[in-house]
């Protein structure tokens, strides 16, 4: 995921439109954050101590939901494709980031106010105050010139700004006990592992092009102004895949599966989305390879499958000047939220830049062999999903403040919910609790299932709705007689009666196969 | 997991017994490391650049196997128990480690040779040269006195040693862009999250005591001498659970399930293992609580379930002087390997030390309420499994250099193997490859399955054996006629014929339910 430099256009959209709207958004944000903390989704890391901004901790519900999203991504992008998952270290030697260009270029231009000492992102200030876009890697002296030419002052106190300094966003870590210690960095993106381990994976697995190396793990960035809950953190989870391919090969074997899928593409300079099939995307030359159209379709379908409606998803083509320097083309998969369009997955055509750079720096052979016997440095299509951001967008979309029902609840897709079901005994006596624990234990072999006992059934339904549990299973006195239980649908609050023997299969069909609730079991008498 | 300070007794055992043995061990180690790299289990992080000792990268096979072990742990200790999994940040503010005691006490006593500048662990030198055990937290001046009294010199060059300095093993990270920056640390153990998030989890989930908070994640320690492959790393994965309980309650509801399970306990001062049931362990007062006996039994059963024979597992009671200062009793779950006994899981009765310390430092209420209404700071039983170490021990145990078969292979437990099965087309023509891909795709919905095409069937069997794939499924010409495939058992190299319709269920029974291979499908004609 590149350091996002939004265009003027995107910025305008992301800003709250009017004051009333902004207040509503703040209120909405507070409600989500309150629910997240109260019910154990997430809260600031080390909250009982002195938390540092930009670090979060996931509670049981958040961990379960995060793992659900990670596993859905793993299924879609790694397992379904037959690609390879790797897991590298978070700490990497400096030499990796010399070669990748991060040590020189993974920087933000910072200016400090001489009067109030507030620190600002110079590019953001300039864009806001003068409407000038400052591309990545603009030298500090040029930034200073723009500040001077436009007479830009501190937005907090109108003070004079000091000279720009380029601030590297990587966290440095020193290894060993004897001086000089070895300098290493916490990785600012997971994907460098996918490049530097390329030769090891290629030799071990002997794949033909195209193939993918993917990783789900933490990344670390010393953001100046972490904000908006999980949207801009200093430590976050990425799911990144590099698809290595032969740039001479325009066709892609699996393309037929998604060629008629309609993508929401917003082209550079366009102010709205076009609905265009993957096949047309290639035919019109908007993308150069079938493989790119396929994975753009796949990422849109993935985000949509998590419960984000199609009309709130767009694949925004990046302007050449906002693209990372290594990218030949780039599409941000964005989701419309109360805070404007939020990037949830970056998609970059990185060419052979990274493998080439690591090969050059190390002298190692990072080529793949074609059927012809020719060796090439493969080109790379990268999919970089921000897992926490995706989860936060899914939560915002699912949040429902239901006046009629009387409580707030989460309309989460069953497969993305932290628990597939909750199991309740109607009361805790007469053997109902024991029976409920039995049912819970059987379901727990296949699903994440909550057992909840205290309180009235109504209160337990409300609590389950609030965390988005799609189905509640209640064990009552009839259960002991006829071996059936009630199952309640969160969205409609309707109930059906299902035999315990069939419960596991019914729940599987509901959660993973989109079965209709009305066709499960029998109506409640 | 405490900073392991081995007793004299354990050290003696861990050292190679004789020179011939040592050479054999080195050879064995090289073989494992070579297989691990060649087949994509693991290799040094950033190997193509300039790797730093103690950091590793997992390839596709290693990642799959590591995830298998993590998921088995998750199933056994979190899901089966109905406990809570959390996921905290790797970077935590300094205040957490002031309260936990790590900033003051998570140190190694280091001495540098004045002549050759080699750095040594003073406690290790003293133990080796003078047979004196140096407990954790011994002040530097006392260490210096022992060095002087025993005239201990540099083991490399016989030079004089400089004064001892206490070296903190945590990695420091600086946050923010303006000085003074905020000081934070990479967590040296995952479990501090389980303590500092206790109140958030307790309020969100409303459990009764006893209950557990668990986490699987990375930890970071600036080890002076990382060594022995995955056994001593600077970045590693832990699975840690804190079970919070009421110390006035000796009984534990699930105790009956494991009361007759026999544990291999080696008591302080004993030179061999006793086989003793969980019930006897409590009755004889070796442990104070049923809960402790239950989880000791469970950890032994877990490690055994991964393929380590019972006679190679022991629960070694720690001597009071080697226990971490906060632990009232401690048992290391150790596995016998070519390198002696290796600790794979630490088990500590941490009392109310940690919650008490965080409550004191923050002024926050970290109590739980009993049924009586009384509020107490719960006591903690901790299980701390080193995932990489466990995996490495399992690999060493599984390694089989089979002269008769003609190739080396891994006798991995099916449920701990990186792939449950491999699918091969006999040849790549006449529709066999397409059929094989169909079978592979169907199995891939439930299992990690490898598809392998190139080379003779014999070579593919050898390759599958080498990475411990327990079952190979071959699609041949008969498959097209009668819808059956052959399935081959890695351990016996026997084959059976199974209908494709029944393949998924058969494989499930073989991998997860311990079904007998001879009872699957029909004999090969």
PDB file of N, CA, C and O in Angstrom, chain B residues 460-517:
ATOM      1  N   UNK B 460       7.051 -37.627  -7.442  1.00  0.00           N
ATOM      2  CA  UNK B 460       6.085 -36.788  -6.716  1.00  0.00           C
ATOM      3  C   UNK B 460       5.786 -37.362  -5.331  1.00  0.00           C
ATOM      4  O   UNK B 460       5.625 -36.620  -4.369  1.00  0.00           O
ATOM      5  N   UNK B 461       5.723 -38.703  -5.223  1.00  0.00           N
ATOM      6  CA  UNK B 461       5.551 -39.310  -3.895  1.00  0.00           C
ATOM      7  C   UNK B 461       6.723 -38.921  -2.988  1.00  0.00           C
ATOM      8  O   UNK B 461       6.546 -38.564  -1.834  1.00  0.00           O
ATOM      9  N   UNK B 462       7.926 -38.991  -3.534  1.00  0.00           N
ATOM     10  CA  UNK B 462       9.117 -38.676  -2.736  1.00  0.00           C
ATOM     11  C   UNK B 462       9.058 -37.219  -2.262  1.00  0.00           C
ATOM     12  O   UNK B 462       9.348 -36.913  -1.098  1.00  0.00           O
ATOM     13  N   UNK B 463       8.664 -36.340  -3.183  1.00  0.00           N
ATOM     14  CA  UNK B 463       8.589 -34.912  -2.808  1.00  0.00           C
ATOM     15  C   UNK B 463       7.538 -34.672  -1.729  1.00  0.00           C
ATOM     16  O   UNK B 463       7.714 -33.852  -0.840  1.00  0.00           O
ATOM     17  N   UNK B 464       6.421 -35.391  -1.857  1.00  0.00           N
ATOM     18  CA  UNK B 464       5.347 -35.236  -0.866  1.00  0.00           C
ATOM     19  C   UNK B 464       5.795 -35.781   0.495  1.00  0.00           C
ATOM     20  O   UNK B 464       5.565 -35.154   1.533  1.00  0.00           O
ATOM     21  N   UNK B 465       6.438 -36.943   0.461  1.00  0.00           N
ATOM     22  CA  UNK B 465       6.945 -37.533   1.716  1.00  0.00           C
ATOM     23  C   UNK B 465       7.907 -36.582   2.415  1.00  0.00           C
ATOM     24  O   UNK B 465       7.897 -36.437   3.631  1.00  0.00           O
ATOM     25  N   UNK B 466       8.749 -35.956   1.614  1.00  0.00           N
ATOM     26  CA  UNK B 466       9.807 -35.112   2.156  1.00  0.00           C
ATOM     27  C   UNK B 466       9.256 -33.950   2.980  1.00  0.00           C
ATOM     28  O   UNK B 466       9.914 -33.468   3.896  1.00  0.00           O
ATOM     29  N   UNK B 467       8.074 -33.473   2.657  1.00  0.00           N
ATOM     30  CA  UNK B 467       7.488 -32.374   3.435  1.00  0.00           C
ATOM     31  C   UNK B 467       6.362 -32.874   4.338  1.00  0.00           C
ATOM     32  O   UNK B 467       5.611 -32.087   4.906  1.00  0.00           O
ATOM     33  N   UNK B 468       6.269 -34.196   4.458  1.00  0.00           N
ATOM     34  CA  UNK B 468       5.361 -34.768   5.452  1.00  0.00           C
ATOM     35  C   UNK B 468       3.899 -34.812   5.058  1.00  0.00           C
ATOM     36  O   UNK B 468       3.027 -34.931   5.932  1.00  0.00           O
ATOM     37  N   UNK B 469       3.594 -34.720   3.763  1.00  0.00           N
ATOM     38  CA  UNK B 469       2.182 -34.803   3.350  1.00  0.00           C
ATOM     39  C   UNK B 469       1.693 -36.223   3.616  1.00  0.00           C
ATOM     40  O   UNK B 469       2.256 -37.184   3.087  1.00  0.00           O
ATOM     41  N   UNK B 470       0.663 -36.385   4.456  1.00  0.00           N
ATOM     42  CA  UNK B 470       0.323 -37.747   4.893  1.00  0.00           C
ATOM     43  C   UNK B 470      -0.361 -38.604   3.828  1.00  0.00           C
ATOM     44  O   UNK B 470      -0.208 -39.816   3.836  1.00  0.00           O
ATOM     45  N   UNK B 471      -1.099 -37.957   2.888  1.00  0.00           N
ATOM     46  CA  UNK B 471      -1.849 -38.749   1.909  1.00  0.00           C
ATOM     47  C   UNK B 471      -1.706 -38.151   0.507  1.00  0.00           C
ATOM     48  O   UNK B 471      -1.810 -36.938   0.344  1.00  0.00           O
ATOM     49  N   UNK B 472      -1.458 -39.026  -0.471  1.00  0.00           N
ATOM     50  CA  UNK B 472      -1.385 -38.586  -1.859  1.00  0.00           C
ATOM     51  C   UNK B 472      -2.546 -39.197  -2.634  1.00  0.00           C
ATOM     52  O   UNK B 472      -2.797 -40.407  -2.538  1.00  0.00           O
ATOM     53  N   UNK B 473      -3.221 -38.355  -3.381  1.00  0.00           N
ATOM     54  CA  UNK B 473      -4.382 -38.791  -4.164  1.00  0.00           C
ATOM     55  C   UNK B 473      -3.984 -38.738  -5.634  1.00  0.00           C
ATOM     56  O   UNK B 473      -3.557 -37.689  -6.119  1.00  0.00           O
ATOM     57  N   UNK B 474      -4.078 -39.861  -6.334  1.00  0.00           N
ATOM     58  CA  UNK B 474      -3.698 -39.884  -7.737  1.00  0.00           C
ATOM     59  C   UNK B 474      -4.908 -40.157  -8.627  1.00  0.00           C
ATOM     60  O   UNK B 474      -5.702 -41.062  -8.359  1.00  0.00           O
ATOM     61  N   UNK B 475      -5.018 -39.314  -9.651  1.00  0.00           N
ATOM     62  CA  UNK B 475      -6.090 -39.444 -10.639  1.00  0.00           C
ATOM     63  C   UNK B 475      -5.496 -40.162 -11.852  1.00  0.00           C
ATOM     64  O   UNK B 475      -4.529 -39.679 -12.436  1.00  0.00           O
ATOM     65  N   UNK B 476      -6.076 -41.341 -12.193  1.00  0.00           N
ATOM     66  CA  UNK B 476      -5.522 -42.110 -13.304  1.00  0.00           C
ATOM     67  C   UNK B 476      -6.617 -42.425 -14.320  1.00  0.00           C
ATOM     68  O   UNK B 476      -7.721 -41.910 -14.222  1.00  0.00           O
ATOM     69  N   UNK B 477      -6.314 -43.322 -15.277  1.00  0.00           N
ATOM     70  CA  UNK B 477      -7.305 -43.614 -16.326  1.00  0.00           C
ATOM     71  C   UNK B 477      -8.556 -44.279 -15.763  1.00  0.00           C
ATOM     72  O   UNK B 477      -9.655 -44.045 -16.260  1.00  0.00           O
ATOM     73  N   UNK B 478      -8.391 -45.091 -14.708  1.00  0.00           N
ATOM     74  CA  UNK B 478      -9.568 -45.708 -14.082  1.00  0.00           C
ATOM     75  C   UNK B 478     -10.523 -44.652 -13.516  1.00  0.00           C
ATOM     76  O   UNK B 478     -11.727 -44.862 -13.471  1.00  0.00           O
ATOM     77  N   UNK B 479      -9.934 -43.531 -13.062  1.00  0.00           N
ATOM     78  CA  UNK B 479     -10.764 -42.473 -12.475  1.00  0.00           C
ATOM     79  C   UNK B 479     -11.840 -42.028 -13.474  1.00  0.00           C
ATOM     80  O   UNK B 479     -13.002 -41.816 -13.108  1.00  0.00           O
ATOM     81  N   UNK B 480     -11.425 -41.885 -14.739  1.00  0.00           N
ATOM     82  CA  UNK B 480     -12.357 -41.400 -15.756  1.00  0.00           C
ATOM     83  C   UNK B 480     -13.474 -42.421 -15.984  1.00  0.00           C
ATOM     84  O   UNK B 480     -14.591 -42.056 -16.335  1.00  0.00           O
ATOM     85  N   UNK B 481     -13.163 -43.701 -15.746  1.00  0.00           N
ATOM     86  CA  UNK B 481     -14.169 -44.747 -15.969  1.00  0.00           C
ATOM     87  C   UNK B 481     -15.069 -44.999 -14.773  1.00  0.00           C
ATOM     88  O   UNK B 481     -16.279 -45.053 -14.907  1.00  0.00           O
ATOM     89  N   UNK B 482     -14.444 -45.148 -13.583  1.00  0.00           N
ATOM     90  CA  UNK B 482     -15.275 -45.559 -12.433  1.00  0.00           C
ATOM     91  C   UNK B 482     -15.357 -44.515 -11.317  1.00  0.00           C
ATOM     92  O   UNK B 482     -15.939 -44.781 -10.264  1.00  0.00           O
ATOM     93  N   UNK B 483     -14.792 -43.331 -11.541  1.00  0.00           N
ATOM     94  CA  UNK B 483     -14.925 -42.286 -10.525  1.00  0.00           C
ATOM     95  C   UNK B 483     -14.198 -42.589  -9.221  1.00  0.00           C
ATOM     96  O   UNK B 483     -14.559 -42.053  -8.165  1.00  0.00           O
ATOM     97  N   UNK B 484     -13.161 -43.420  -9.271  1.00  0.00           N
ATOM     98  CA  UNK B 484     -12.377 -43.661  -8.057  1.00  0.00           C
ATOM     99  C   UNK B 484     -10.953 -43.136  -8.244  1.00  0.00           C
ATOM    100  O   UNK B 484     -10.506 -42.945  -9.370  1.00  0.00           O
ATOM    101  N   UNK B 485     -10.283 -42.900  -7.144  1.00  0.00           N
ATOM    102  CA  UNK B 485      -8.892 -42.447  -7.173  1.00  0.00           C
ATOM    103  C   UNK B 485      -8.083 -43.332  -6.229  1.00  0.00           C
ATOM    104  O   UNK B 485      -8.662 -43.999  -5.363  1.00  0.00           O
ATOM    105  N   UNK B 486      -6.750 -43.326  -6.407  1.00  0.00           N
ATOM    106  CA  UNK B 486      -5.963 -44.034  -5.383  1.00  0.00           C
ATOM    107  C   UNK B 486      -5.574 -43.035  -4.314  1.00  0.00           C
ATOM    108  O   UNK B 486      -5.347 -41.859  -4.589  1.00  0.00           O
ATOM    109  N   UNK B 487      -5.512 -43.537  -3.087  1.00  0.00           N
ATOM    110  CA  UNK B 487      -5.006 -42.720  -1.984  1.00  0.00           C
ATOM    111  C   UNK B 487      -3.865 -43.512  -1.349  1.00  0.00           C
ATOM    112  O   UNK B 487      -3.974 -44.720  -1.148  1.00  0.00           O
ATOM    113  N   UNK B 488      -2.747 -42.848  -1.155  1.00  0.00           N
ATOM    114  CA  UNK B 488      -1.547 -43.519  -0.653  1.00  0.00           C
ATOM    115  C   UNK B 488      -1.201 -42.981   0.721  1.00  0.00           C
ATOM    116  O   UNK B 488      -1.214 -41.768   0.959  1.00  0.00           O
ATOM    117  N   UNK B 489      -0.875 -43.899   1.612  1.00  0.00           N
ATOM    118  CA  UNK B 489      -0.543 -43.558   2.991  1.00  0.00           C
ATOM    119  C   UNK B 489       0.970 -43.349   3.086  1.00  0.00           C
ATOM    120  O   UNK B 489       1.745 -44.253   2.764  1.00  0.00           O
ATOM    121  N   UNK B 490       1.398 -42.197   3.526  1.00  0.00           N
ATOM    122  CA  UNK B 490       2.819 -41.877   3.597  1.00  0.00           C
ATOM    123  C   UNK B 490       3.601 -42.847   4.477  1.00  0.00           C
ATOM    124  O   UNK B 490       4.677 -43.314   4.108  1.00  0.00           O
ATOM    125  N   UNK B 491       3.023 -43.172   5.661  1.00  0.00           N
ATOM    126  CA  UNK B 491       3.805 -43.961   6.623  1.00  0.00           C
ATOM    127  C   UNK B 491       4.054 -45.391   6.144  1.00  0.00           C
ATOM    128  O   UNK B 491       5.120 -45.939   6.360  1.00  0.00           O
ATOM    129  N   UNK B 492       3.040 -45.994   5.490  1.00  0.00           N
ATOM    130  CA  UNK B 492       3.163 -47.405   5.102  1.00  0.00           C
ATOM    131  C   UNK B 492       3.389 -47.568   3.603  1.00  0.00           C
ATOM    132  O   UNK B 492       3.654 -48.668   3.148  1.00  0.00           O
ATOM    133  N   UNK B 493       3.241 -46.508   2.850  1.00  0.00           N
ATOM    134  CA  UNK B 493       3.250 -46.475   1.373  1.00  0.00           C
ATOM    135  C   UNK B 493       2.206 -47.422   0.770  1.00  0.00           C
ATOM    136  O   UNK B 493       2.256 -47.726  -0.416  1.00  0.00           O
ATOM    137  N   UNK B 494       1.246 -47.846   1.581  1.00  0.00           N
ATOM    138  CA  UNK B 494       0.149 -48.668   1.048  1.00  0.00           C
ATOM    139  C   UNK B 494      -0.849 -47.786   0.308  1.00  0.00           C
ATOM    140  O   UNK B 494      -0.932 -46.585   0.558  1.00  0.00           O
ATOM    141  N   UNK B 495      -1.611 -48.397  -0.588  1.00  0.00           N
ATOM    142  CA  UNK B 495      -2.602 -47.648  -1.356  1.00  0.00           C
ATOM    143  C   UNK B 495      -3.982 -48.295  -1.255  1.00  0.00           C
ATOM    144  O   UNK B 495      -4.095 -49.510  -1.106  1.00  0.00           O
ATOM    145  N   UNK B 496      -5.019 -47.454  -1.337  1.00  0.00           N
ATOM    146  CA  UNK B 496      -6.417 -47.917  -1.369  1.00  0.00           C
ATOM    147  C   UNK B 496      -7.121 -47.139  -2.474  1.00  0.00           C
ATOM    148  O   UNK B 496      -6.647 -46.081  -2.887  1.00  0.00           O
ATOM    149  N   UNK B 497      -8.250 -47.643  -2.934  1.00  0.00           N
ATOM    150  CA  UNK B 497      -9.041 -46.909  -3.935  1.00  0.00           C
ATOM    151  C   UNK B 497     -10.307 -46.379  -3.296  1.00  0.00           C
ATOM    152  O   UNK B 497     -11.020 -47.096  -2.590  1.00  0.00           O
ATOM    153  N   UNK B 498     -10.568 -45.089  -3.525  1.00  0.00           N
ATOM    154  CA  UNK B 498     -11.692 -44.416  -2.878  1.00  0.00           C
ATOM    155  C   UNK B 498     -12.526 -43.718  -3.944  1.00  0.00           C
ATOM    156  O   UNK B 498     -11.980 -43.167  -4.910  1.00  0.00           O
ATOM    157  N   UNK B 499     -13.862 -43.754  -3.776  1.00  0.00           N
ATOM    158  CA  UNK B 499     -14.730 -43.001  -4.683  1.00  0.00           C
ATOM    159  C   UNK B 499     -14.531 -41.502  -4.457  1.00  0.00           C
ATOM    160  O   UNK B 499     -14.440 -41.059  -3.309  1.00  0.00           O
ATOM    161  N   UNK B 500     -14.541 -40.733  -5.542  1.00  0.00           N
ATOM    162  CA  UNK B 500     -14.361 -39.277  -5.407  1.00  0.00           C
ATOM    163  C   UNK B 500     -15.405 -38.687  -4.463  1.00  0.00           C
ATOM    164  O   UNK B 500     -15.111 -37.821  -3.645  1.00  0.00           O
ATOM    165  N   UNK B 501     -16.637 -39.211  -4.544  1.00  0.00           N
ATOM    166  CA  UNK B 501     -17.718 -38.708  -3.679  1.00  0.00           C
ATOM    167  C   UNK B 501     -17.401 -38.879  -2.202  1.00  0.00           C
ATOM    168  O   UNK B 501     -17.926 -38.155  -1.362  1.00  0.00           O
ATOM    169  N   UNK B 502     -16.604 -39.893  -1.902  1.00  0.00           N
ATOM    170  CA  UNK B 502     -16.332 -40.191  -0.490  1.00  0.00           C
ATOM    171  C   UNK B 502     -14.965 -39.678  -0.042  1.00  0.00           C
ATOM    172  O   UNK B 502     -14.596 -39.826   1.120  1.00  0.00           O
ATOM    173  N   UNK B 503     -14.252 -39.059  -0.986  1.00  0.00           N
ATOM    174  CA  UNK B 503     -12.872 -38.686  -0.704  1.00  0.00           C
ATOM    175  C   UNK B 503     -12.756 -37.668   0.428  1.00  0.00           C
ATOM    176  O   UNK B 503     -11.923 -37.782   1.323  1.00  0.00           O
ATOM    177  N   UNK B 504     -13.640 -36.663   0.367  1.00  0.00           N
ATOM    178  CA  UNK B 504     -13.582 -35.599   1.358  1.00  0.00           C
ATOM    179  C   UNK B 504     -13.797 -36.150   2.767  1.00  0.00           C
ATOM    180  O   UNK B 504     -13.032 -35.862   3.684  1.00  0.00           O
ATOM    181  N   UNK B 505     -14.843 -36.975   2.909  1.00  0.00           N
ATOM    182  CA  UNK B 505     -15.149 -37.547   4.226  1.00  0.00           C
ATOM    183  C   UNK B 505     -14.024 -38.491   4.671  1.00  0.00           C
ATOM    184  O   UNK B 505     -13.629 -38.490   5.848  1.00  0.00           O
ATOM    185  N   UNK B 506     -13.498 -39.283   3.741  1.00  0.00           N
ATOM    186  CA  UNK B 506     -12.413 -40.220   4.087  1.00  0.00           C
ATOM    187  C   UNK B 506     -11.195 -39.460   4.596  1.00  0.00           C
ATOM    188  O   UNK B 506     -10.588 -39.824   5.603  1.00  0.00           O
ATOM    189  N   UNK B 507     -10.853 -38.388   3.878  1.00  0.00           N
ATOM    190  CA  UNK B 507      -9.681 -37.610   4.255  1.00  0.00           C
ATOM    191  C   UNK B 507      -9.901 -36.953   5.622  1.00  0.00           C
ATOM    192  O   UNK B 507      -8.999 -36.921   6.466  1.00  0.00           O
ATOM    193  N   UNK B 508     -11.096 -36.463   5.843  1.00  0.00           N
ATOM    194  CA  UNK B 508     -11.430 -35.862   7.139  1.00  0.00           C
ATOM    195  C   UNK B 508     -11.215 -36.874   8.267  1.00  0.00           C
ATOM    196  O   UNK B 508     -10.599 -36.586   9.302  1.00  0.00           O
ATOM    197  N   UNK B 509     -11.730 -38.083   8.034  1.00  0.00           N
ATOM    198  CA  UNK B 509     -11.595 -39.118   9.058  1.00  0.00           C
ATOM    199  C   UNK B 509     -10.129 -39.486   9.295  1.00  0.00           C
ATOM    200  O   UNK B 509      -9.715 -39.704  10.429  1.00  0.00           O
ATOM    201  N   UNK B 510      -9.367 -39.537   8.222  1.00  0.00           N
ATOM    202  CA  UNK B 510      -7.950 -39.878   8.345  1.00  0.00           C
ATOM    203  C   UNK B 510      -7.164 -38.790   9.073  1.00  0.00           C
ATOM    204  O   UNK B 510      -6.343 -39.060   9.941  1.00  0.00           O
ATOM    205  N   UNK B 511      -7.431 -37.543   8.701  1.00  0.00           N
ATOM    206  CA  UNK B 511      -6.616 -36.441   9.215  1.00  0.00           C
ATOM    207  C   UNK B 511      -7.026 -36.037  10.633  1.00  0.00           C
ATOM    208  O   UNK B 511      -6.182 -35.811  11.488  1.00  0.00           O
ATOM    209  N   UNK B 512      -8.324 -35.928  10.859  1.00  0.00           N
ATOM    210  CA  UNK B 512      -8.763 -35.353  12.139  1.00  0.00           C
ATOM    211  C   UNK B 512      -9.342 -36.369  13.125  1.00  0.00           C
ATOM    212  O   UNK B 512      -9.493 -36.075  14.293  1.00  0.00           O
ATOM    213  N   UNK B 513      -9.726 -37.546  12.641  1.00  0.00           N
ATOM    214  CA  UNK B 513     -10.390 -38.491  13.541  1.00  0.00           C
ATOM    215  C   UNK B 513      -9.590 -39.766  13.752  1.00  0.00           C
ATOM    216  O   UNK B 513     -10.091 -40.727  14.346  1.00  0.00           O
ATOM    217  N   UNK B 514      -8.349 -39.814  13.233  1.00  0.00           N
ATOM    218  CA  UNK B 514      -7.500 -40.980  13.470  1.00  0.00           C
ATOM    219  C   UNK B 514      -8.044 -42.273  12.874  1.00  0.00           C
ATOM    220  O   UNK B 514      -7.807 -43.356  13.414  1.00  0.00           O
ATOM    221  N   UNK B 515      -8.801 -42.176  11.775  1.00  0.00           N
ATOM    222  CA  UNK B 515      -9.333 -43.392  11.146  1.00  0.00           C
ATOM    223  C   UNK B 515      -8.178 -44.266  10.657  1.00  0.00           C
ATOM    224  O   UNK B 515      -7.116 -43.768  10.304  1.00  0.00           O
ATOM    225  N   UNK B 516      -8.417 -45.587  10.642  1.00  0.00           N
ATOM    226  CA  UNK B 516      -7.389 -46.518  10.146  1.00  0.00           C
ATOM    227  C   UNK B 516      -7.362 -46.495   8.638  1.00  0.00           C
ATOM    228  O   UNK B 516      -8.410 -46.649   7.988  1.00  0.00           O
ATOM    229  N   UNK B 517      -6.189 -46.398   8.085  1.00  0.00           N
ATOM    230  CA  UNK B 517      -6.059 -46.321   6.625  1.00  0.00           C
ATOM    231  C   UNK B 517      -6.644 -47.570   5.962  1.00  0.00           C
ATOM    232  O   UNK B 517      -7.295 -47.497   4.923  1.00  0.00           O
TER     233      UNK B 517
END
